[in-house]
Amino acid sequence: MGDTRSESCSSSRKRSFARKWQDCSPHDHYELAHALGKGTYGTAYRAACKHTGADRAVKQVEVRGQLSKTLSRLDNELEVARRLDHPNIVKVYDTFSGPESISLVM
């Protein structure tokens, strides 16, 4: 079985959903640069895909200490966002989840 992770940040192929990684970090696939901004729940960074060089933004949302109801709602919203493909909606390419944060690659 081949490793498909190298395709995780490919901009050349249209997908109907974003990949969801639970066993790795966005740092495995993206080179994070400077912070673009910080909000109530986390920070967004400029990033580049290590495999294709595609420009992306990685938003890291802190989940430590959040209620399970809030996390469940966030997971549902992410599931919908992964499937959306419309020119007026920011595309979610990848998501990464860990014990302290969820990272969205847009």
Tab-separated table of C-alpha atoms in Angstrom:
chain	number	residue	atom	x	y	z
A	1	MET	CA	0.000	0.000	0.000
A	2	GLY	CA	1.471	3.385	-0.992
A	3	ASP	CA	1.623	6.426	1.242
A	4	THR	CA	-0.851	9.030	-0.071
A	5	ARG	CA	0.193	11.756	2.333
A	6	SER	CA	2.363	13.401	-0.310
A	7	GLU	CA	-0.871	14.265	-2.113
A	8	SER	CA	-2.414	15.931	0.946
A	9	CYS	CA	-1.619	19.478	-0.146
A	10	SER	CA	-1.854	19.069	-3.896
A	11	SER	CA	-3.600	21.964	-5.600
A	12	SER	CA	-3.573	20.316	-9.012
A	13	ARG	CA	-6.313	17.822	-8.213
A	14	LYS	CA	-9.870	18.710	-7.233
A	15	ARG	CA	-11.268	16.669	-4.385
A	16	SER	CA	-14.764	16.491	-3.001
A	17	PHE	CA	-13.419	16.481	0.568
A	18	ALA	CA	-10.312	17.420	2.473
A	19	ARG	CA	-8.066	14.838	4.042
A	20	LYS	CA	-8.304	14.376	7.787
A	21	TRP	CA	-5.097	13.423	9.590
A	22	GLN	CA	-5.049	12.274	13.194
A	23	ASP	CA	-1.644	10.633	13.363
A	24	CYS	CA	0.522	13.536	12.260
A	25	SER	CA	1.019	17.279	12.545
A	26	PRO	CA	0.618	20.034	9.939
A	27	HIS	CA	4.390	20.482	10.280
A	28	ASP	CA	4.792	17.091	8.563
A	29	HIS	CA	3.266	18.472	5.354
A	30	TYR	CA	3.515	22.268	5.576
A	31	GLU	CA	6.269	24.772	6.263
A	32	LEU	CA	4.679	27.315	8.597
A	33	ALA	CA	5.907	30.905	8.297
A	34	HIS	CA	4.807	34.035	10.146
A	35	ALA	CA	1.501	34.470	11.939
A	36	LEU	CA	-1.213	36.144	9.876
A	37	GLY	CA	-3.418	36.876	12.851
A	38	LYS	CA	-4.620	35.745	16.236
A	39	GLY	CA	-8.215	35.360	17.346
A	40	THR	CA	-10.216	34.143	20.307
A	41	TYR	CA	-9.699	30.448	19.604
A	42	GLY	CA	-6.308	30.312	17.912
A	43	THR	CA	-3.791	31.640	15.423
A	44	ALA	CA	-3.539	31.578	11.601
A	45	TYR	CA	-0.160	31.159	9.899
A	46	ARG	CA	1.063	31.550	6.347
A	47	ALA	CA	2.249	28.174	5.101
A	48	ALA	CA	3.619	26.390	2.055
A	49	CYS	CA	3.096	22.757	1.144
A	50	LYS	CA	6.381	20.857	1.435
A	51	HIS	CA	5.419	18.650	-1.530
A	52	THR	CA	4.047	21.137	-4.060
A	53	GLY	CA	5.005	24.592	-2.783
A	54	ALA	CA	1.328	25.649	-2.837
A	55	ASP	CA	0.568	28.689	-0.657
A	56	ARG	CA	-1.861	27.983	2.156
A	57	ALA	CA	-3.018	29.333	5.504
A	58	VAL	CA	-2.992	27.061	8.545
A	59	LYS	CA	-5.412	27.983	11.313
A	60	GLN	CA	-4.629	26.306	14.620
A	61	VAL	CA	-7.670	26.180	16.916
A	62	GLU	CA	-6.997	25.429	20.573
A	63	VAL	CA	-9.319	22.717	21.887
A	64	ARG	CA	-7.737	22.077	25.276
A	65	GLY	CA	-10.280	22.783	27.995
A	66	GLN	CA	-13.263	22.980	25.631
A	67	LEU	CA	-16.516	21.251	26.538
A	68	SER	CA	-17.296	18.021	24.695
A	69	LYS	CA	-20.505	19.606	23.291
A	70	THR	CA	-18.426	22.431	21.772
A	71	LEU	CA	-15.907	19.965	20.320
A	72	SER	CA	-18.695	17.850	18.840
A	73	ARG	CA	-20.227	20.907	17.156
A	74	LEU	CA	-16.796	21.956	15.843
A	75	ASP	CA	-16.212	18.471	14.427
A	76	ASN	CA	-19.594	18.611	12.659
A	77	GLU	CA	-18.805	22.041	11.185
A	78	LEU	CA	-15.415	20.811	9.980
A	79	GLU	CA	-17.030	17.800	8.341
A	80	VAL	CA	-19.322	20.123	6.376
A	81	ALA	CA	-16.455	22.506	5.504
A	82	ARG	CA	-14.356	19.630	4.163
A	83	ARG	CA	-17.071	18.772	1.648
A	84	LEU	CA	-17.818	22.298	0.414
A	85	ASP	CA	-16.490	23.319	-2.978
A	86	HIS	CA	-17.731	26.762	-4.016
A	87	PRO	CA	-15.813	29.785	-5.359
A	88	ASN	CA	-17.192	32.086	-2.625
A	89	ILE	CA	-16.291	29.792	0.282
A	90	VAL	CA	-12.757	29.298	1.588
A	91	LYS	CA	-11.624	25.766	0.685
A	92	VAL	CA	-10.466	23.522	3.518
A	93	TYR	CA	-7.714	21.298	2.063
A	94	ASP	CA	-6.609	19.347	5.130
A	95	THR	CA	-7.355	19.060	8.820
A	96	PHE	CA	-5.109	17.758	11.577
A	97	SER	CA	-6.252	16.957	15.090
A	98	GLY	CA	-4.238	16.491	18.249
A	99	PRO	CA	-4.804	16.550	21.978
A	100	GLU	CA	-4.466	20.346	22.288
A	101	SER	CA	-5.420	21.753	18.888
A	102	ILE	CA	-7.093	21.223	15.542
A	103	SER	CA	-5.361	22.647	12.480
A	104	LEU	CA	-7.259	23.664	9.346
A	105	VAL	CA	-5.364	24.082	6.111
A	106	MET	CA	-7.082	26.596	3.841
